[in-house]
Amino acid sequence: MPEGLEKKPVDSYDVVREADKVTIKVDIENFAYTPSIEDDPICMSRTIEKLAEVKGVTNIIFMQKRDYEYDYNQTKLLDEIAQIYKQISKMNELRGYYALGGTSVCNKCLPTWHADISELVIRMLKRDPVGAYVELRRTYRMEKIKKEHMVDPRCGPCIDNYLSILNKIIYMLDRTRIVQMVKPYLAGYKPGDREVYRRIFTPTIKPDFMFTKLMSSYPAEGEELASYSVGNTDVTIFGFGDSVKYLYHMMPPEFKLDEDEYELLDLARRIMAEHKPKKSEFVDPKRMREVFYNVGRDLIEELVDYKKMTLRTKQMDELAQILVRYTVGFGLIEVLLQDEKIQDVNINSPLGQVPMFIVHADFDDCTTNVIPTRQEAESWASKLRMISGRPLDEANQILDTEIELPGATSRVSAITEPLDPTGLAFSFRRHRDRPWTLPLFMKYKMINPVGAGLLSFLIDGTRTILIAGTRSSGKSSFLTSLMIEIMRRYRILTIEDTLELPVESLRKLGYNIQQMLVAGAFARKGTAEMSAEDGIRSTLRLGDSSLIVGEVRSTEAKALYEAMRVGAAANVVAGTIHADSPYGLYDRLVNDIGVPKTSFKATDVCVIANPVRSASSLQKQRRVIQITEVRKDWDDDPQREGAFVDLMKYDPNTDQLEITDRLRNGESEILKAVAANIKEFAGNWDALWGNIELRARIKQAIVDYAKKANDMELLEAQFVIKCNDTFHKLQESITAEVGFPDPEKIFFEWDGWIKREIKKSQIKGKEEEQ
């Protein structure tokens, strides 16, 4: 037992009643011990006493430098014991038994029985209910044995009465959930062993300076499946026996601090709270974070000097970063989104009662050990309103926007009452901070080399391409990889209602790119934002450009097809749309949105990307499952009239796209239309196909060299763009030299170039290490 505990019992508490929650808050700020129901029998005893005093308690919180909260399920386990304690204390049999001095003429056994009952029921039940249950059963067995061997038959009624009392108490405890839960672990159990409680009770922990709660302990029944680090955050993935659920357990740096650092952060947060950022400051969130970091860093250094603490520069830097997260940032959301394996973070209502959920690249849907509170959710909603300039209220119940955070950007969707009857809910879609590339997708088997080569050829051929797929199929990311295939000499216009495309990264990579933000599908009339339909039409007045539409959602599709019909002859037009097949795409555009059938003919190629599930449905992988051309010689129904011609189709047996017979036999009208405008390929299918194979060979070589050199940076946009530029220049020079784009000669020259580039990079890396 921690020193000082008996001198300062946990008697002072508040009862907070909020909606359907009844919370006991116990202030132990000045105590020398850390509260733990699972580890400390006195803490458990005092807690059960409180539960016996207050009806309907749903949560217990111990407040110190951090809040330790036991949730509804854990509280109810203890509440059952508290009610049994109250019931036993009022048992008529027990009171009458003592008052009459037993039932025999002899009182010889009564003092011993009285002491046993007092110890097991009055004291031990509160401190160690499992131990009390085990001891009661042991005592019951021993008394039965005594009765079987008793010498004086007059003892029988007295023993029977005592056994009846024991049996009644055992029966009550036997029905409690806590006893039911620990029964598998009672073999060899010794009263006083707290390990069984550590399997059951795990508080969520919330430092004073933050609102989000976190279950810091590892799950007792969990099987560790994977572990890795993201910066200073430890991540462990757990499975659970027969359950199909996974737990994403994170331990961020803010939960590894000592008590002095917690106190320092709390004090700094209170001081910085006096300056609440204005709406105008959120116009440039990146600049605002820099200002708050610098102010926070100086403040922490001053507080360290004032409190005569000793902290290294690195520690103070880390504290300043944490402080920014919990003042102008998004708390643990930011830590989660720094993990490149996380694709989505979902926060359901009611806040404070359910954990966050994530979609993981390797383990799909996972529960987390992070529980956001309503207070934090309200803070997020306010920041999203200021960042986006869009409302979120009863009249505007949906807000779509984007945020840029350290190490990641994210699309955010928020909903509120009355659409969500229980409050606020959020979905954060993580976007890679660097653009995707076709070689990267090849590494993850979303597309194979021939598919990548084919699409690269179609991009250079300025075709119109729609990428269709279900939610979370990777449509937007795949669209980004096709943008990397556009030569940087051409201008690109992007149109989005939520900024998901990595325009800033592409601009830094040298692209001539203009971004346009239009009103979302749920935007109310009268807002300052231009509609998506008008935005697309306006691009036709902005000069000769490739047009990239983030997502086709509604009537703006009509305007998009106007642009496609105008732009198809000269520039790439590409976008994404929700559909699961070429005909599903046609059906959505023509029958649901109202694009004229003849306008749909402006579509040259449909790329269908969908998750492919395992037989167990426990795993899914993103795959391009079809590359389909849309022919133009049809009148009423493209499906019935054979306008959809698959060029490549996914084969589940090989887990990759396979070339169809139509493509193998050169029956692609779209590819022939591209070739018709290229002197060296016109009427020469073998030359055309040789160029596609050359592109496929180059893409595969990038992946192979990256693996061989153990340098995945070779798959990133910066290097892939250099590879593409070199390919285009070699193709031009060799065509001028030999009269045609000789695939073998081009690859030979390109292969020599990439080897030299890798060698230079390796030498530079070694020099930097030295």
Steps between C-alpha positions, in 0.01 A plus 500: 500500500644841405626709787253764621193325358344409836565850634317659205209272407312564180186642662451828312319469170251674273209348314452647153170425325498567125223364277505124558844503663564504875869550571681480833802731490758443773762771550832347607723782374705514820536127552836328464365198315359437153137377515448147376199285574674204342825532698397654831256318737440817704409695185258223402351492852443877514348494151252227592403701809421798276295283266303371798419860591401632153240339272536451126868590461625452142860626520772547760774760454804550722644846442872553546749646252314269266138385508463124545154397381331162538222473244142378526575127464779504758298715739204263482722205592588676826146627548374141511742430787396823674132402487578152634702661780198713591268201477719279717528773760119496530450122488243406761656157541838651582367755750264251662772238521732724696220643717383158616853378553468225243238226509652256751533503874873542444678816379839334455521539117328836476805728556697318229211514254436863587864585429496308171182671379628842605831452320357344182191714461558827681865555399621257236198527270578868437876460470512174308158366395653214303711401801191526722310271263782243498533510882124470548492189284799358688337574835173344383682178397686482831183548705323226305788266575481594869129421503563159347746422780329678791485314829218688672175483297376814675745697280306405183236777496758766580735386223208473256403859574858618449528301174172651382635852553824416319312337213273800457796739476686264263189478281476879476869534410481211255254697289716814475674572171837552666497145643376358169784675318777372728386140542735376223795638704407372847701177480785553747373848585616647831296776664682831475634431148401810297585349162138398441391863544761619252325281244172682562567858605686741273436870547514748220751772578467867415768751603372836624611685187296286260147369464547174313519186714730209429506140623870470564524138621538216254193272481547195723352260244663662197743325268763734357484486121727790405687789656681803361575861579375819339735772617486484881174306501498125567238304304395142572228303319317235705273213403262323737465124481177409323399863443537656155576841652842665511620764746729781388677591825702821496721651768581858395772712662248702706425186702867429576571821692574522870274684745711818494472519122122447519474784749718718276285434194176562687628832631623602153165406343311712752720800426473456122121456528480872579584562134242316294582504129276723291308381198734699276801306633352171379522625140864388511506206747864419425614851589277502808656175626849645453407807705342293777796263504747785543289663772450165675868411477601831661232460767615149591860616528390781735294261713791255520723778633229623740439150643876429505456188290767336285386414147704442186434707190352194325255447788384862490456477121283193542292665772445801273379271220259327739378838622419611145304178443273577793453873443459570127534142375289185495656305788551128455337518155826653383703217651280239329520671162880502514484122459526438125327164545180668616254581223194617695422613854132478596351658811145399582253653740418510784841643578675378813336158490657331198860486377629630170510253214759490222553329167852355489693410186594157638216418742203686349242608759637533854377630832743736676581568864410868452168637629415859399272710720218734407705797620777415255251435220351847547851643477567312174170618354584864580843471338355335189248784464779757518739313270237436232287812536202265477219463756415195709172542685136393498447668164826361354540155647790382280842661464759376251844659505869421511773560755876504468681354799866421571583194292158460338204667336147380556154537360250543783127440504303607809132459578293640782147508639231437392658286225696330777249482785770433760734790419813536290676239288808525277681314227862586417631363169879506505680610188856416437717808547681411176332412168442137414673358193433204275819321621379543859167342409689221325690435822168453679362294208212736427607495137754298303769624255293453183204685652730783606660513154159504330373789713825693453453466123137618524601804708758599238228435241283769671203271554202561729513264798256441786614306804205328663476300816335459836585702807856437628599336172788744444344702216641841599845358574504320166395820322804666659730232358363572151565872548868411556495352147404836347811676375586810702506713186120494489268708716259319735175633645349321801142539621396370843233569760732365767873540441637146484741510208863580599513822299756672723734199479463489122568873478822451698592222259485747213150451362313785334182448700200717592267394778127584520274448803127482436195459722433155642201289412332593830580871485203730550400752237623851561854401603799679349635179346444437130305187411694203363305528175596865449856426609544237230352728235736777607801279423412519133582871518834450678696390198642175373540262798460147620191478722495291817172476694541373857166321509192507280202506735196668349378724219851637443548183294312669215750784501786250527384328183489834324867540600579142396347548159702819453822382664526139384669593176785689662536431872446242768166524685474272802295464815359258752144379563324250724411193292602135500502416129504669159125459463449614859694814408280554191183435702602748768591774252217460252205367699571655841677828420358569155803513269371452143579162352685653208714704741606185684681400182764758594626244753794312350606273785349379829740383769318301770671477839341295776613324817546126452407294808641169618270196531471568874413868434756587770747648254459728202746640253461791261516393138429643158257237371419634152635731233221539250472711186173661393435471128301761316287293257189449713167679522289393796670266749883463506481175692257330264667642190851391603652843559682389816811309396727375777866554422617348829307315770586379850553125544458388864710190433807703408400802713577744221370661184519278195503608135175409323489331162358820347807697607738220410354489150530875454124568505513823702343792315617751764864394471475510121353850524802606708740335254332673208642832621855365541697455178712212633196301630229573244383171350775310681354304792829327577679835543217631717497192720879502520483850647246388763725207591798734520316721748401191701862380501620841623240510780598151612870590489438793738336260748774240460783751548326647806478156661856407402641825640262483798412859419126557480559868423552384141125430487407851607376771266822701488703211359219351288455838327874503420461148357204611289681812376805295403280249317329775298829668409661170400195407294525826310878489446513133397204546263687787339816287484368171361167607350268320747468463882705181530384341832822305557728797439285730713496254790875437472574874524240553774631204703852639488370837616310362801800295612714812496234696692476233770876484534524879535226491765682228696830692492323816616334308784831364623659845488212644708540221757870585535 
